[in-house]
Each structure stands twice: as structure tokens, then as C-alpha cells.
Coordinates of C-alpha atoms in Angstrom, one line a residue:
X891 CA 16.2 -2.2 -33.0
X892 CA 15.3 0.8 -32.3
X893 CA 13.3 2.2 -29.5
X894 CA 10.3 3.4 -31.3
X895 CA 9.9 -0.4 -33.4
X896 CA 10.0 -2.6 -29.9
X897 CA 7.5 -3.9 -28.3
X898 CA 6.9 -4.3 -24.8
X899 CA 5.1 -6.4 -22.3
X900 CA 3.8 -5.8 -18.9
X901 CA 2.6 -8.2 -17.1
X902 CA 0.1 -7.4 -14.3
X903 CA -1.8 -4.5 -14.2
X904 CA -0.9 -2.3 -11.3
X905 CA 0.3 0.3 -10.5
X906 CA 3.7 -0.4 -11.6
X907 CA 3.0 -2.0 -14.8
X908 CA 1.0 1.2 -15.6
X909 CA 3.9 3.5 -14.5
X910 CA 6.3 1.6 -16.5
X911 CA 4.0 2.1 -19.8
X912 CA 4.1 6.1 -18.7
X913 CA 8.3 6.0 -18.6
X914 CA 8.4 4.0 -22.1
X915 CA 6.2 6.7 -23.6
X916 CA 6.9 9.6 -22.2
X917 CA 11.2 9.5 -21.5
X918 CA 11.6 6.2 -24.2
X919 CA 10.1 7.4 -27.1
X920 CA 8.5 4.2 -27.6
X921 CA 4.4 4.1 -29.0
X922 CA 1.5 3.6 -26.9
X923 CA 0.4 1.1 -29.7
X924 CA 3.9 -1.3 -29.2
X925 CA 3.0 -1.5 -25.4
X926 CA 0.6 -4.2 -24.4
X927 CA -0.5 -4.7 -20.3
X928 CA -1.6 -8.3 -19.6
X929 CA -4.1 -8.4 -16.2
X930 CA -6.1 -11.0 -14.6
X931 CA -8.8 -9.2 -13.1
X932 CA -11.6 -7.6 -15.3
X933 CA -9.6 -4.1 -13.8
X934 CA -7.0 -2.3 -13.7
X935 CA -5.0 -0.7 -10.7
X936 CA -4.0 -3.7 -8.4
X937 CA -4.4 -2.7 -4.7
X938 CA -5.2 0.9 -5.9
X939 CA -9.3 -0.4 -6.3
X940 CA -12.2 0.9 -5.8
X941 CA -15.6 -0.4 -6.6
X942 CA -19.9 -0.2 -6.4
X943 CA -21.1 -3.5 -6.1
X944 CA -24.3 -4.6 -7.4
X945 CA -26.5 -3.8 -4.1
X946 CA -25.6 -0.4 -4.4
X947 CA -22.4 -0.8 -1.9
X948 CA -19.0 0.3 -2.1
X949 CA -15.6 -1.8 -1.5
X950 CA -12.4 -0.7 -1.4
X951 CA -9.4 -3.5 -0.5
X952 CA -7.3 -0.4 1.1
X953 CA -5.8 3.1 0.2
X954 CA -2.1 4.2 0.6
X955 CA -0.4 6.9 2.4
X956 CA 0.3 9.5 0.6
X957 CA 2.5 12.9 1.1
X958 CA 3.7 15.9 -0.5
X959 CA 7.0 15.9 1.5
X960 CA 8.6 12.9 -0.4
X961 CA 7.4 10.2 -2.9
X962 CA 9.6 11.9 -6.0
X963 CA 9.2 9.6 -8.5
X964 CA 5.3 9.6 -7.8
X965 CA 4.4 13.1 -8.2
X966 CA 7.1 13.4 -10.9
X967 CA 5.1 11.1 -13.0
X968 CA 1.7 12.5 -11.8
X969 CA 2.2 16.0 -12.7
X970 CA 2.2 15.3 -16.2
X971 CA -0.9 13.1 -16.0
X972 CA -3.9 15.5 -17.0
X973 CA -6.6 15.2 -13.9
X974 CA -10.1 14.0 -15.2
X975 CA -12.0 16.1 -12.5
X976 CA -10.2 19.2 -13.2
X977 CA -10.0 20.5 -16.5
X978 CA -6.5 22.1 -17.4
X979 CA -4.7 20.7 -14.1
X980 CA -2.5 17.7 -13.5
X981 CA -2.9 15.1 -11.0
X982 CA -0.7 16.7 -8.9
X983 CA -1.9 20.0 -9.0
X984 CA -6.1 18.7 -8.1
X985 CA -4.1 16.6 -5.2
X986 CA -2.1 19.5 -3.7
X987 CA -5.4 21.8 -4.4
X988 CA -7.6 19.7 -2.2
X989 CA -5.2 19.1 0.5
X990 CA -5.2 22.9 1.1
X991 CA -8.8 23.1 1.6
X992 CA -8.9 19.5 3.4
X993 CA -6.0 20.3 5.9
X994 CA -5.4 16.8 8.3
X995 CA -5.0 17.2 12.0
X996 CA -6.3 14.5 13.6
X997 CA -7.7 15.2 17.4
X998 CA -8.6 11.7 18.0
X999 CA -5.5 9.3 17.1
X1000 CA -6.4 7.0 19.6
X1001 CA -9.2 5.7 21.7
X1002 CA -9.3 3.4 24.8
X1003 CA -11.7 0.9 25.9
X1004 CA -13.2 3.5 27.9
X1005 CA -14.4 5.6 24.9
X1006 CA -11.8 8.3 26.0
X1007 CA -9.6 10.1 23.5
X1008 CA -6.1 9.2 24.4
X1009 CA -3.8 12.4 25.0
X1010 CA -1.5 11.7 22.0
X1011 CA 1.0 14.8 22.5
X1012 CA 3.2 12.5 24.5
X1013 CA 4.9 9.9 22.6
X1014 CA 4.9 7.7 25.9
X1015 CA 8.7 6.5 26.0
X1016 CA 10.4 6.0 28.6
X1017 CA 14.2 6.6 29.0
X1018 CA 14.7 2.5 28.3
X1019 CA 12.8 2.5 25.5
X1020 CA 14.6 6.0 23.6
X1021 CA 17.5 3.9 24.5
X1022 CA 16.3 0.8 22.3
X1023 CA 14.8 2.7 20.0
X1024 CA 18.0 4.5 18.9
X1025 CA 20.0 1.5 18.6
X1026 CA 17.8 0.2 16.2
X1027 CA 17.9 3.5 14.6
X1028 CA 21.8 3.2 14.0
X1029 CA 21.5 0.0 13.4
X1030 CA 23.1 -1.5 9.9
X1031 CA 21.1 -2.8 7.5
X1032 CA 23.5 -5.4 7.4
X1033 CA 23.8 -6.2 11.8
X1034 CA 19.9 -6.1 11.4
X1035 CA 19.1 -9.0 9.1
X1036 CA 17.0 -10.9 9.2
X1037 CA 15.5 -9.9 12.6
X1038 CA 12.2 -8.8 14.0
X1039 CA 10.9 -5.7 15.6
X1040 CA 10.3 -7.6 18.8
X1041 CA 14.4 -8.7 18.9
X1042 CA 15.0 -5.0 19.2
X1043 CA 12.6 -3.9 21.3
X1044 CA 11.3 -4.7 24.6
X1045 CA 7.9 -5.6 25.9
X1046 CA 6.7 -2.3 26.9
X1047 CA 7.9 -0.3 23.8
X1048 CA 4.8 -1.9 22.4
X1049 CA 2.2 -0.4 24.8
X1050 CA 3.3 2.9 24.1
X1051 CA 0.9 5.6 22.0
X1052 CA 4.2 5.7 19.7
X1053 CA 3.9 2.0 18.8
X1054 CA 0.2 2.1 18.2
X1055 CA 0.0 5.3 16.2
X1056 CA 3.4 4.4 13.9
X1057 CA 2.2 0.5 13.9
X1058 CA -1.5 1.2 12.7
X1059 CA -0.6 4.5 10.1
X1060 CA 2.1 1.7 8.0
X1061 CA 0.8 -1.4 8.8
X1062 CA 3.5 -3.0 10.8
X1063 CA 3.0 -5.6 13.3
X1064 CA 5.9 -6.8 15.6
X1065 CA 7.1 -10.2 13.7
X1066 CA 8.3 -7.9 10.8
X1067 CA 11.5 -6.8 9.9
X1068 CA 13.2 -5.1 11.6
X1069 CA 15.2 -3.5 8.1
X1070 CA 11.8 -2.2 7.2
X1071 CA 11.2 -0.1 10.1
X1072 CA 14.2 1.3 10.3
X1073 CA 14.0 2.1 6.9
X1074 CA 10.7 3.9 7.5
X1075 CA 12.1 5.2 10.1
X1076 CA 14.6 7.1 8.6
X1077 CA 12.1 7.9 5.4
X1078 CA 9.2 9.4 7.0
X1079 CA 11.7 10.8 10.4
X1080 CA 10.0 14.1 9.1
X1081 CA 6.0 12.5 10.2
X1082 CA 7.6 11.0 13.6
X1083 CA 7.1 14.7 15.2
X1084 CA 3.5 14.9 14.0
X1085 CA 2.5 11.3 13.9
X1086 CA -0.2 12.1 16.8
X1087 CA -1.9 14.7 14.0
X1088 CA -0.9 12.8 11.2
X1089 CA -0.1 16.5 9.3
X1090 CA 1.7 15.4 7.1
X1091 CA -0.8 12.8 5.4
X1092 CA -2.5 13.7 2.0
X1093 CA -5.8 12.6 0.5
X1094 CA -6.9 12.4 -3.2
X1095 CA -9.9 14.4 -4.2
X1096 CA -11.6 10.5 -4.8
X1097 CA -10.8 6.9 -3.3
X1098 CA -7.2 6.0 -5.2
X1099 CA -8.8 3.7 -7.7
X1100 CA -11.1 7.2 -9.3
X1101 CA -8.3 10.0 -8.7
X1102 CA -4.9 8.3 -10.0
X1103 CA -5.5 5.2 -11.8
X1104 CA -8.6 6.1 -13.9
X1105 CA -6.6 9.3 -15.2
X1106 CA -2.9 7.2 -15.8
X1107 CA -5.7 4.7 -17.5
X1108 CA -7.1 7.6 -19.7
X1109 CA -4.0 8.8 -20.6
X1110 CA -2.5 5.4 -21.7
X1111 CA -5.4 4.7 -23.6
X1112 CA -4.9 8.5 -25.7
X1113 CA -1.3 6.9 -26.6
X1114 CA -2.9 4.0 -27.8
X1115 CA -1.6 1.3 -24.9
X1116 CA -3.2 -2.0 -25.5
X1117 CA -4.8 -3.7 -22.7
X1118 CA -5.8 -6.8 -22.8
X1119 CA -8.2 -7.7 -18.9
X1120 CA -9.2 -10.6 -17.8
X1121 CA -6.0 -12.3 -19.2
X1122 CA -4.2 -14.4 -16.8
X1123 CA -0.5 -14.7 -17.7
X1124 CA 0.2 -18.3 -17.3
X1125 CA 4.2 -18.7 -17.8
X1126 CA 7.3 -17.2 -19.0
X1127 CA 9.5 -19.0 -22.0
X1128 CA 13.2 -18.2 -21.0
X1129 CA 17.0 -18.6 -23.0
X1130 CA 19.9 -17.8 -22.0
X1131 CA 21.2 -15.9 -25.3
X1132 CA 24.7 -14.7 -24.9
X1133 CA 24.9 -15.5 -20.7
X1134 CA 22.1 -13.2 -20.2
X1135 CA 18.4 -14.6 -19.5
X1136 CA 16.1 -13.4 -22.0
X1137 CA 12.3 -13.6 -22.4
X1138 CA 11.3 -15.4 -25.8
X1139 CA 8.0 -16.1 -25.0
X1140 CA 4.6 -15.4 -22.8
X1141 CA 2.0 -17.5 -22.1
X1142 CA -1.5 -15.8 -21.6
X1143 CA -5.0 -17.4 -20.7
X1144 CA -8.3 -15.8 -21.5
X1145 CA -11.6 -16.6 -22.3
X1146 CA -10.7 -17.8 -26.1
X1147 CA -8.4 -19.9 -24.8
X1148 CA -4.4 -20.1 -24.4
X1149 CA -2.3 -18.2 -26.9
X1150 CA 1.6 -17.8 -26.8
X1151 CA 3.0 -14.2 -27.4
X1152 CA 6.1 -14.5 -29.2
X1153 CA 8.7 -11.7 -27.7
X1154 CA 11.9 -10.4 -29.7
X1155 CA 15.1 -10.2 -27.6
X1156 CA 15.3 -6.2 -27.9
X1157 CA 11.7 -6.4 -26.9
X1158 CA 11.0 -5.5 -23.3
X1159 CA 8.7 -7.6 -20.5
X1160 CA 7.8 -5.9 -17.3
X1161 CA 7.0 -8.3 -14.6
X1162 CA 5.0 -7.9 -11.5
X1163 CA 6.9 -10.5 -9.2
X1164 CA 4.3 -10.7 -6.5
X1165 CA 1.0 -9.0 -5.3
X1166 CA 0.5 -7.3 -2.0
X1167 CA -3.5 -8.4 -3.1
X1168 CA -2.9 -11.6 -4.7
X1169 CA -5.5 -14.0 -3.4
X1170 CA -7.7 -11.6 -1.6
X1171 CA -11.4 -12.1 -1.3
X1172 CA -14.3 -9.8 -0.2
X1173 CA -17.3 -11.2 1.7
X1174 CA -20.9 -9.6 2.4
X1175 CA -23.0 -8.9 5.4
X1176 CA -23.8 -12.8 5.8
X1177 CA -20.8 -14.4 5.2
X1178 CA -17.1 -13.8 5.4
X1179 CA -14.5 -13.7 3.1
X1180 CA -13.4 -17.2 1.6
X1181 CA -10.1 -18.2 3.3
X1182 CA -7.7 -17.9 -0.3
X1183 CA -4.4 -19.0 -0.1
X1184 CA -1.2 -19.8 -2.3
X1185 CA -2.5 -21.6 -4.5
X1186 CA -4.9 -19.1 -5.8
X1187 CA -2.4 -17.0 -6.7
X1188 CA -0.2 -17.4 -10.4
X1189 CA 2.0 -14.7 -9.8
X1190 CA 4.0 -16.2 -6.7
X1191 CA 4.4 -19.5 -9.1
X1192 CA 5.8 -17.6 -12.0
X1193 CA 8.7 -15.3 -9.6
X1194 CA 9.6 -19.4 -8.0
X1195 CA 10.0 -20.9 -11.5
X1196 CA 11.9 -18.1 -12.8
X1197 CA 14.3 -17.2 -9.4
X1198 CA 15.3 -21.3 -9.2
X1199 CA 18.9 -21.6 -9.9
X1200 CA 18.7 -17.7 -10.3
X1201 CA 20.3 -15.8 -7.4
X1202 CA 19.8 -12.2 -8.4
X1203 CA 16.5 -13.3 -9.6
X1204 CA 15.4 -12.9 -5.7
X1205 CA 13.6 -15.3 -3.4
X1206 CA 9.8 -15.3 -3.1
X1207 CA 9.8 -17.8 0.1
X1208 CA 10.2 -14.9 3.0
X1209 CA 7.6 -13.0 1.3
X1210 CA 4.9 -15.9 0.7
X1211 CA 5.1 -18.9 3.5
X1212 CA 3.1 -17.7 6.3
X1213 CA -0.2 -15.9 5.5
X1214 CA -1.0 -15.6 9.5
X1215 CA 2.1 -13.3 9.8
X1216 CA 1.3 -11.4 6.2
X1217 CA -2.5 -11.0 6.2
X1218 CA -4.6 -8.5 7.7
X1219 CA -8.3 -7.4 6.6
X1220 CA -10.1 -4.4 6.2
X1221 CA -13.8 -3.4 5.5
X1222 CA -15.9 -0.6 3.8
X1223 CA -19.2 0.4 5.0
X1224 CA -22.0 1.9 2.9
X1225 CA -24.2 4.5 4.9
X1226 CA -27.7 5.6 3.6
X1227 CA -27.7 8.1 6.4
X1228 CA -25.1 11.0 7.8
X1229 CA -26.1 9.8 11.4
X1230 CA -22.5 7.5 11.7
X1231 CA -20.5 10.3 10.6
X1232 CA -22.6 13.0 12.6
X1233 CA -21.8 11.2 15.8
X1234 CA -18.0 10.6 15.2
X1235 CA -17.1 13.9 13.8
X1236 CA -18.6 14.9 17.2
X1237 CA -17.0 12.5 19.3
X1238 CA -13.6 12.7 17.6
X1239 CA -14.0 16.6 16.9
X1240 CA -12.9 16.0 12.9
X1241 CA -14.8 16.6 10.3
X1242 CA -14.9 14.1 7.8
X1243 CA -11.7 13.5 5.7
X1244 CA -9.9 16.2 8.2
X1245 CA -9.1 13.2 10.9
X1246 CA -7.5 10.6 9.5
X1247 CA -7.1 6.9 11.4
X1248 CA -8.8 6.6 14.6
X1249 CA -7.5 3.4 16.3
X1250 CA -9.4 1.7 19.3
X1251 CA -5.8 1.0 20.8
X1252 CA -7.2 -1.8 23.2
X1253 CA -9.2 -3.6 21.1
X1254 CA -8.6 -7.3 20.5
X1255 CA -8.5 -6.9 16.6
X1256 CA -6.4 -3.5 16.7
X1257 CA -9.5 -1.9 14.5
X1258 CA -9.0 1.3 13.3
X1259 CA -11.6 3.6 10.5
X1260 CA -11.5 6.3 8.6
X1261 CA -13.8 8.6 7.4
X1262 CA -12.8 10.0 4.1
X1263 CA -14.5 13.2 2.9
X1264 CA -17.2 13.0 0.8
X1265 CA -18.1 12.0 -2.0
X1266 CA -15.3 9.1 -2.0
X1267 CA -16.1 8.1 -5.5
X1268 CA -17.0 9.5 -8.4
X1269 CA -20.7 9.3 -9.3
X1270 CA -21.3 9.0 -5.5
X1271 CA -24.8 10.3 -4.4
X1272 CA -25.2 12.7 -1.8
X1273 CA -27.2 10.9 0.2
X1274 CA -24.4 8.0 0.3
X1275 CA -22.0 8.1 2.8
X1276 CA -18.3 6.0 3.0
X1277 CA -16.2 4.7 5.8
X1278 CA -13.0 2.6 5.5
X1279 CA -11.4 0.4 8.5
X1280 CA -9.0 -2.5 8.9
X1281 CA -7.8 -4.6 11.5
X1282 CA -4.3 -5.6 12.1
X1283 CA -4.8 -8.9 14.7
X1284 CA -8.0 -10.5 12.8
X1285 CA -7.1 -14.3 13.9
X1286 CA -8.4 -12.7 17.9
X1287 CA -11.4 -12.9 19.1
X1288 CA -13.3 -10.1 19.1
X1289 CA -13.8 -8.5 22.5
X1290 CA -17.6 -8.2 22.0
X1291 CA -18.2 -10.6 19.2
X1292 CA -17.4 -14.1 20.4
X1293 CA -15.1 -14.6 16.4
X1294 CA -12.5 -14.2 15.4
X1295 CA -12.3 -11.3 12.8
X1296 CA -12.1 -13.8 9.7
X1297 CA -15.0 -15.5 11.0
X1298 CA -17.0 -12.7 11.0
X1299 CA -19.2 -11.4 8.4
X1300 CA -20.3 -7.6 7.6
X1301 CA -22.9 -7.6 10.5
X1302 CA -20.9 -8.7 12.6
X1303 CA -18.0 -6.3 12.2
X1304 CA -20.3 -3.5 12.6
X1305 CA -21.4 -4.8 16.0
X1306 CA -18.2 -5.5 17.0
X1307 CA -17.2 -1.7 16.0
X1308 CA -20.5 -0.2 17.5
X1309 CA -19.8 -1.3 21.0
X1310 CA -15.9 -0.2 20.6
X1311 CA -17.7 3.2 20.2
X1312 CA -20.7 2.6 22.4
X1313 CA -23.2 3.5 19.5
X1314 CA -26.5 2.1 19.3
X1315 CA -26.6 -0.7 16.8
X1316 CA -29.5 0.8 14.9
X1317 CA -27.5 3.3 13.5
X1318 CA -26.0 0.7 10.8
X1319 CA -29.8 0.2 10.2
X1320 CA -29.4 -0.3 6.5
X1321 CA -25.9 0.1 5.9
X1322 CA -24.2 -2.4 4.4
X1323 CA -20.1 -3.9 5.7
X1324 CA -18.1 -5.6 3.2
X1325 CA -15.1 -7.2 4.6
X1326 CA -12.2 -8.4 2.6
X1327 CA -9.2 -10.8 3.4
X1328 CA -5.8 -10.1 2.0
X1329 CA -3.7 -13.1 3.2
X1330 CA -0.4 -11.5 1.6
X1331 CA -1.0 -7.6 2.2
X1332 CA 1.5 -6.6 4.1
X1333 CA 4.1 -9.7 2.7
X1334 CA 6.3 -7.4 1.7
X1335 CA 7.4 -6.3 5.5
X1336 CA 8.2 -10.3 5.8
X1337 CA 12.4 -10.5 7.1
X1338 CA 14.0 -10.9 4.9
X1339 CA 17.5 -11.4 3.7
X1340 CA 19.3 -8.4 1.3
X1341 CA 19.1 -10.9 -1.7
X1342 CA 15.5 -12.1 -1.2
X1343 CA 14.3 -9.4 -3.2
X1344 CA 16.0 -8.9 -6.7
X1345 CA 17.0 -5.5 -8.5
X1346 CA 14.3 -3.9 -11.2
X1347 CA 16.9 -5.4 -13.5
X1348 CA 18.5 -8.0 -12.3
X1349 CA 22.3 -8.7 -13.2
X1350 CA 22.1 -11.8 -15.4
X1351 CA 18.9 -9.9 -17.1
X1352 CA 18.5 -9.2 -21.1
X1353 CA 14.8 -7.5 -21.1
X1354 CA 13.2 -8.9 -18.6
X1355 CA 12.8 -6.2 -15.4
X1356 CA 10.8 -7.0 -12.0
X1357 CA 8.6 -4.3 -10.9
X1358 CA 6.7 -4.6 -7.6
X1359 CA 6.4 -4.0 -3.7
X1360 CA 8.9 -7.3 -3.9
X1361 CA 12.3 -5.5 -5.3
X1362 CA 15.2 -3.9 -4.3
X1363 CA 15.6 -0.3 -3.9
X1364 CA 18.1 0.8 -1.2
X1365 CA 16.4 3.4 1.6
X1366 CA 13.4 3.3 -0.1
X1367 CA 10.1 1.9 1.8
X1368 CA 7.6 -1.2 0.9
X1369 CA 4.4 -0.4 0.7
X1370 CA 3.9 2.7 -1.2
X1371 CA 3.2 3.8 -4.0
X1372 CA 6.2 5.8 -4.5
X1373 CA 8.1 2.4 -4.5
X1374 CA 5.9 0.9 -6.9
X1375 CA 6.6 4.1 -9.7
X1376 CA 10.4 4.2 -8.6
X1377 CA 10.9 0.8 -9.6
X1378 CA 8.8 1.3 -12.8
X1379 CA 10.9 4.1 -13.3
X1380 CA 14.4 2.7 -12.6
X1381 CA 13.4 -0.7 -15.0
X1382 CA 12.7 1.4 -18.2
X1383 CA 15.5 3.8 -17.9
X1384 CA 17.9 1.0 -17.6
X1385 CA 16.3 -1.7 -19.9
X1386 CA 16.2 1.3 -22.6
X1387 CA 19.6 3.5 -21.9
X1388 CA 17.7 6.9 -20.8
X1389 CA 20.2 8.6 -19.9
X1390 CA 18.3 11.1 -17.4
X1391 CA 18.7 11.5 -13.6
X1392 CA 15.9 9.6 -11.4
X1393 CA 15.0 11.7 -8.7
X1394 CA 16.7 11.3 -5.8
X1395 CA 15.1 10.4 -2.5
X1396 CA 14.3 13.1 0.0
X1397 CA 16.7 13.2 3.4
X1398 CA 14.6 14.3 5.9
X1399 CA 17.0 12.2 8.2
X1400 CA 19.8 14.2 7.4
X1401 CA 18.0 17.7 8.3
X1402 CA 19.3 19.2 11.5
X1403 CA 15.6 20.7 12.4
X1404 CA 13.7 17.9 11.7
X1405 CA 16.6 15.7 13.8
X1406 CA 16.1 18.5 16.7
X1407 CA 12.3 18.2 16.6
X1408 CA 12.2 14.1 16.4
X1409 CA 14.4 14.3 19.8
X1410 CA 12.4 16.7 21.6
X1411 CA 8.9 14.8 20.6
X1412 CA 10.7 11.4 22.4
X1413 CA 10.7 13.3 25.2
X1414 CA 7.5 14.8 25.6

């Protein structure tokens, strides 16, 4: 069959998925009117949202790092993805624009119970804990294993401004793997000398959701891509034809009813084994964000049926048994005044969407914000202004709001983030705190075993290809989305024979000055 005549499937409608469609099209040769992309939710995008809510409030689940300095398969797709803001320049081009007039240099990383701005220059290691440190850094992947952070590390490695600047910029917590550190370790070695300024961090001119899905969306949508929203794909029909596993049919659930999609062997499916937000929930300013769990998600159920018996077809369980160890949540307040963002750009001596995270190192929650620059989304008014915060620890009690963080609702989270910063309450006089609960977002830094997470294309696979936060891709890091286009990227040039190089991933490890300036920053 030739390429131009199949069809192909994606299933979920992510970031991913969407990236995948982009490959077929633009290096396959295949129409925009053969590929179809199935998604639950009335959106596209996955955990690159963005939203106004009825009230006239903005929530966003949660943005990801971005930078210039790597992430090759990312801008490699986005600078042929015409920008909707910018007339005549690419995605890439409008990002890299921006970034030069927005230039990040953070002057208050961290803050201490006392309302002081913590003197980030110095790393805070001592010689016991450079020691540790590099022998987790020279580790094996394979002498690692299945370990934790904490099995490498002492006590006291985790009090240092390091630990809190590096844990609260990714997402880790201690409990994770120990693999995935290392591996961001070595991936982002260039950011470990400026991790106190966070330089090397890059914003979109817009929240994620308005900047790089709506214009991959548009341009889709010009090559005719079928989308079919609020369709929940149900199950996955599977024969072995010729010892390879191949897709025969798809199962989808909308509101007509059930329908079966019948799928040609030379046709192709695109799966999305897993969701970083699967299951996630927002509250409001009364009440807090319904407690979701496994069973509200489809997508864990699907990967399970279809990995049983199935080695290289990966193992969801690391990834999807313990919510308390995987979940975090973050919130988005809506200001109808500048006063919030007049007092922190003073007290942390950033302008808005020139700062970056500022963490409250000692709080019980680990709370950190961010104060984007403004407008964050498209449409915004001027008088509107947007702040974005998460907590890593939100089963502690707060240490001025007798809850936990899950028990809390928007008010609440406000109060518990005005005394961090010894503000008067009444400046969140009519602003409005969504929280939201993602009990699997940061699943993917679960340990893990080298087989738990399949190939884009596993071995024993005819045209079915996994693409997600929840595959394998050797030195590459979870939880961006570079690995989220890579694996796109690496599924449809296998699964259709493109016989073109994928680019290869940036060694700033393997620089001598970058080496040279990682070792002197231990020691300051």
C-alpha cells in the first residue's frame, strides 16, 4: 500500500499524537485527510492546556520547560509550523524573538521562612555531598535500577539550595528514580551552572496551550487532519498476523454512541500509552479538587490489556500504583488588579516573566509561583493579570492553613501563599485560585526497570507505535516536550521506512567548558 493511500490513527490528542500527524505529513507523504486523531476531552493539547473558565478565570494544569540549548526534535518540528501571532515567522522564530526581549535571570530563586531572598550563588555542597553526587553521576544505568534518589544520597544533600532549586525547576521529589536524575543530569549539565538564574529557561510569547498547540492545531487542520473530540477510545482489536501484533480494529465512544473503526494492516495507529494528566481534576475557590484516581482513567487500562503476555510491549504498573508518590498540584490565580505583581516584582526584583520560579524553600507544601509576562493568553485583557504555582508535598499540612494542600480550596491556597509572603490578604480581594490535582503528573519519574517502558515501536509490532512520556528513549529526559515529539518522530519514520536522520541529542556532558564550569559551581 502505498504511503499516500494509508490511513492512520492516533489515539489521544497530545502533544505527541499531534507531532506524529506533523511527521506523516510533512517527511511521509501521507494526506492530512487519511489521518484521524481520536481525544477524550472537548480539547486538544493534553498537559499543554490552557483555558477561561466561565467566571472570567483562567486555569492552566502546568507549563513545561523549555530551552533553546537542546530539545532538537522540538524546534525541528516547530520551525516549520507558521506562528499565528506573527505573520510570516515560524513558531520558532516568535519563541526565540521574545526570549531576546524577555531575557530570564531570576534574583529571587529561593525564599526562606523569614521572607529573605536566599543567596543562591552558592550551590551549598559540602565536600561529602560532591562526593555522592558524582557517584551517582558515573553511575550505570544498569548498577542504578531501580533505585531512589534518597539510596544515593544522604540526608543533608537534600537541604541544600542545589536540591531545592534542581528538585522544584523538574519536578523531582526524593522517592524517584534515581535513572531519571541522572539522566537529567547529564541532559541539562549545561543549566546546572546557572540553575540559581535559571538563564537558560525559555518562555512562549502565550501560556503553551495558545503559542504551540493552537498553531500545530491550525496547521493540521490546513492539511485536512480529521479530529474527532470528545471521543473516548474504548479498546484496541489485536492479531497476530505473520508473528507480529497488529491493530485490526479501534473501538471509540462518543456521544452517538459506540462505533468500531475498522484498521488495514499497512494502516498505522499511534497510541498514547499513558497520561502525565490522566485523571486530573480542577477545583474552585470553595471547594477542592475531587480526589480522581485509576479508575478514571481509560488510557492506563488499554497499555495493561495490551502489554499482558507482551514483554516489549512495556509495564504500566511502576508508572500507575501509587498516586501519593506521582501526584502533585498546582494552581492559577486570576488578578483584577496589578497590586500582587507590583509587590513581588519589588520584593523579588524581576519583572514579570523575567524571574521565573520562586520557591518558599521551607514551606510545608514546597510552594513555588510564577509570574509569567503579560498577557498570558490570547484575548487576555489588560486589566487581567496571571500567576501560576504548584506545590510538590500537597498531602502536608500547610504551615499556616491547618489542611493539607488537597484539602484546600482556592481561598485557602491564597492565604496560605499570602502569609509565606507576608502580604495582606486583601490583596487577593477579588481574584479568583483555581487549584487542580494531577494524581499521575509526575508518574513518569516512578523507578522503574529498563523494560517497564516499551520502544516507540516495539519489537513484536506490525503498525501499532507507543508515543508518550511512558517510552523508551535512551539519554533522553521524561517530562518534556522534546520527548514527547522525539518519540512521535522516531514512531513514523520507523513504522513508514523514512529513511532520514533524527536529530541527534545535544552533549553538553561531553563539552570540556561546560564540564569545567559545572565543577567550579559545586564549589562555590
Amino acid at each position: 500500500m502505498s504511503s499516500k493511500n494509508l490511513k492512520a490513527y492516533c489515539l489521544g490528542g497530545g502533544l505527541g499524537s499531534l507531532s506524529a500527524a506533523a511527521f506523516m505529513i510533512r517527511d511521509g507523504g501521507i494526506l492530512g485527510s487519511q489521518i484521524t486523531i481520536f481525544e477524550k476531552l472537548p480539547t486538544l493539547g493534553g498537559c499543554l492546556d490552557g483555558a477561561r473558565l466561565d467566571d472570567g478565570s483562567y486555569s492552566l494544569r502546568g507549563g513545561r520547560m523549555l530551552t533553546t540549548d537542546a530539545y532538537e526534535c522540538f524546534w525541528g518540528l516547530f520551525k516549520d509550523i507558521p506562528s499565528i501571532n506573527n505573520k510570516g515567522m515560524s513558531v520558532k522564530d516568535e519563541t526565540i524573538a521574545f526570549n531576546k526581549k524577555h531575557i530570564a535571570h531570576s534574583q529571587a530563586r529561593l525564599i526562606d521562612k523569614n521572607r529573605h531572598i536566599v543567596d543562591t550563588s552558592t550551590m551549598g555542597f559540602d565536600m561529602y555531598d560532591r562526593i555522592e553526587f558524582l557517584k551517582l553521576l558515573e553511575a550505570s544505568e544498569e548498577k542504578l535500577g531501580t533505585s531512589k534518589i534518597t539510596d544515593w544520597l544522604s540526608t543533608d544533600f537534600f537541604k541544600t539550595n542545589f536540591w531545592y532549586m534542581w528538585q522544584t525547576t523538574f519536578a523531582f521529589e526524593p522517592w524517584h528514580s534515581a535513572v531519571e536524575f541522572k539522566r537529567y543530569l547529564h541532559r541539562f549539565m549545561n543549566e546546572f551552572p546557572r540553575i540559581n538564574t535559571l538563564g537558560g529557561v525559555k518562555r512562549t510569547i502565550y501560556n503553551q496551550y495558545d503559542s504551540l498547540v493552537l498553531p500545530l492545531i491550525a496547521w493540521l487542520k490546513d492539511k485536512g487532519v480529521n479530529f474527532e473530540l470528545a471521543t473516548t477510545v474504548d479498546d484496541l482489536d489485536v492479531k497476530d498476523i505473520n508473528g507480529k501484533v497488529t491493530v485490526t480494529s479501534i473501538t471509540v465512544i462518543n456521544q452517538e454512541g459506540t462505533k468500531q473503526v475498522d484498521v488495514h494492516p499497512d494502516d498505522i495507529v499511534i497510541f498514547q500509552n499513558g497520561s502525565m494528566v490522566d485523571a486530573s481534576s480542577i477545583g474552585s475557590m470553595e471547594h477542592p479538587p475531587i480526589k480522581k484516581t485509576k479508575a478514571d482513567s481509560k488510557g492506563w487500562k488499554i497499555w495493561e490489556k495490551l502489554a499482558k503476555g507482551r514483554p516489549d510491549f512495556g509495564n504500566p504498573a511502576p508508572f500507575n500504583s501509587s498516586i501519593p508518590e506521582s501526584f502533585w498540584e498546582s494552581f492559577t490565580i486570576t488578578f483584577k488588579t496589578p497590586d500582587f505583581f507590583n509587590k513581588l516584582e519589588k520584593l523579588s526584583g524581576n519583572k514579570a516573566g523575567t524571574g521565573g520560579l520562586v520557591t518558599f524553600k521551607d514551606s510545608n507544601w514546597l510552594m513555588s509561583i510564577v509570574l509569567y509576562n503579560q498577557p498570558h493568553f490570547i484575548g487576555q485583557s489588560d486589566d487581567v493579570y496571571i500567576l501560576w504555582g504548584y506545590a510538590l508535598y500537597g498531602n502536608r499540612v500547610g504551615d499556616f492553613v491547618p489542611k493539607t494542600m488537597v484539602e484546600c480550596n482556592g481561598k485557602e491556597i491564597m492565604t496560605e501563599l499570602a502569609a509565606h509572603l507576608n502580604f495582606d490578604e486583601a490583596i487577593f480581594d477579588q481574584a479568583i485560585c483555581v487549584p487542580c490535582r494531577m494524581p499521575y503528573i509526575t508518574s513518569m519519574f516512578m523507578p522503574r526497570a529498563y523494560s517497564d517502558r516499551p520502544k516507540p515501536v516495539p519489537e513484536s509490532s506490525k503498525n501499532l507505535a507507543f508515543v508518550s512520556q511512558f517510552v523508551e528513549q535512551p539519554d533522553d529526559v521524561v517530562f518534556t516536550v522534546e520527548y514527547s515529539v522525539r518519540a512521535a518522530q522516531t514512531a513514523v519514520y520507523q513504522l513508514l521506512n523514512i529513511d532520514k536522520d533524527i536529530p541527534k541529542i545535544t552533549k553538553h556532558d561531553k563539552s570540556f567548558k561546560v564540564l569545567l564550569d559545572s565543577v567550579f559551581k559545586s564549589f562555590e
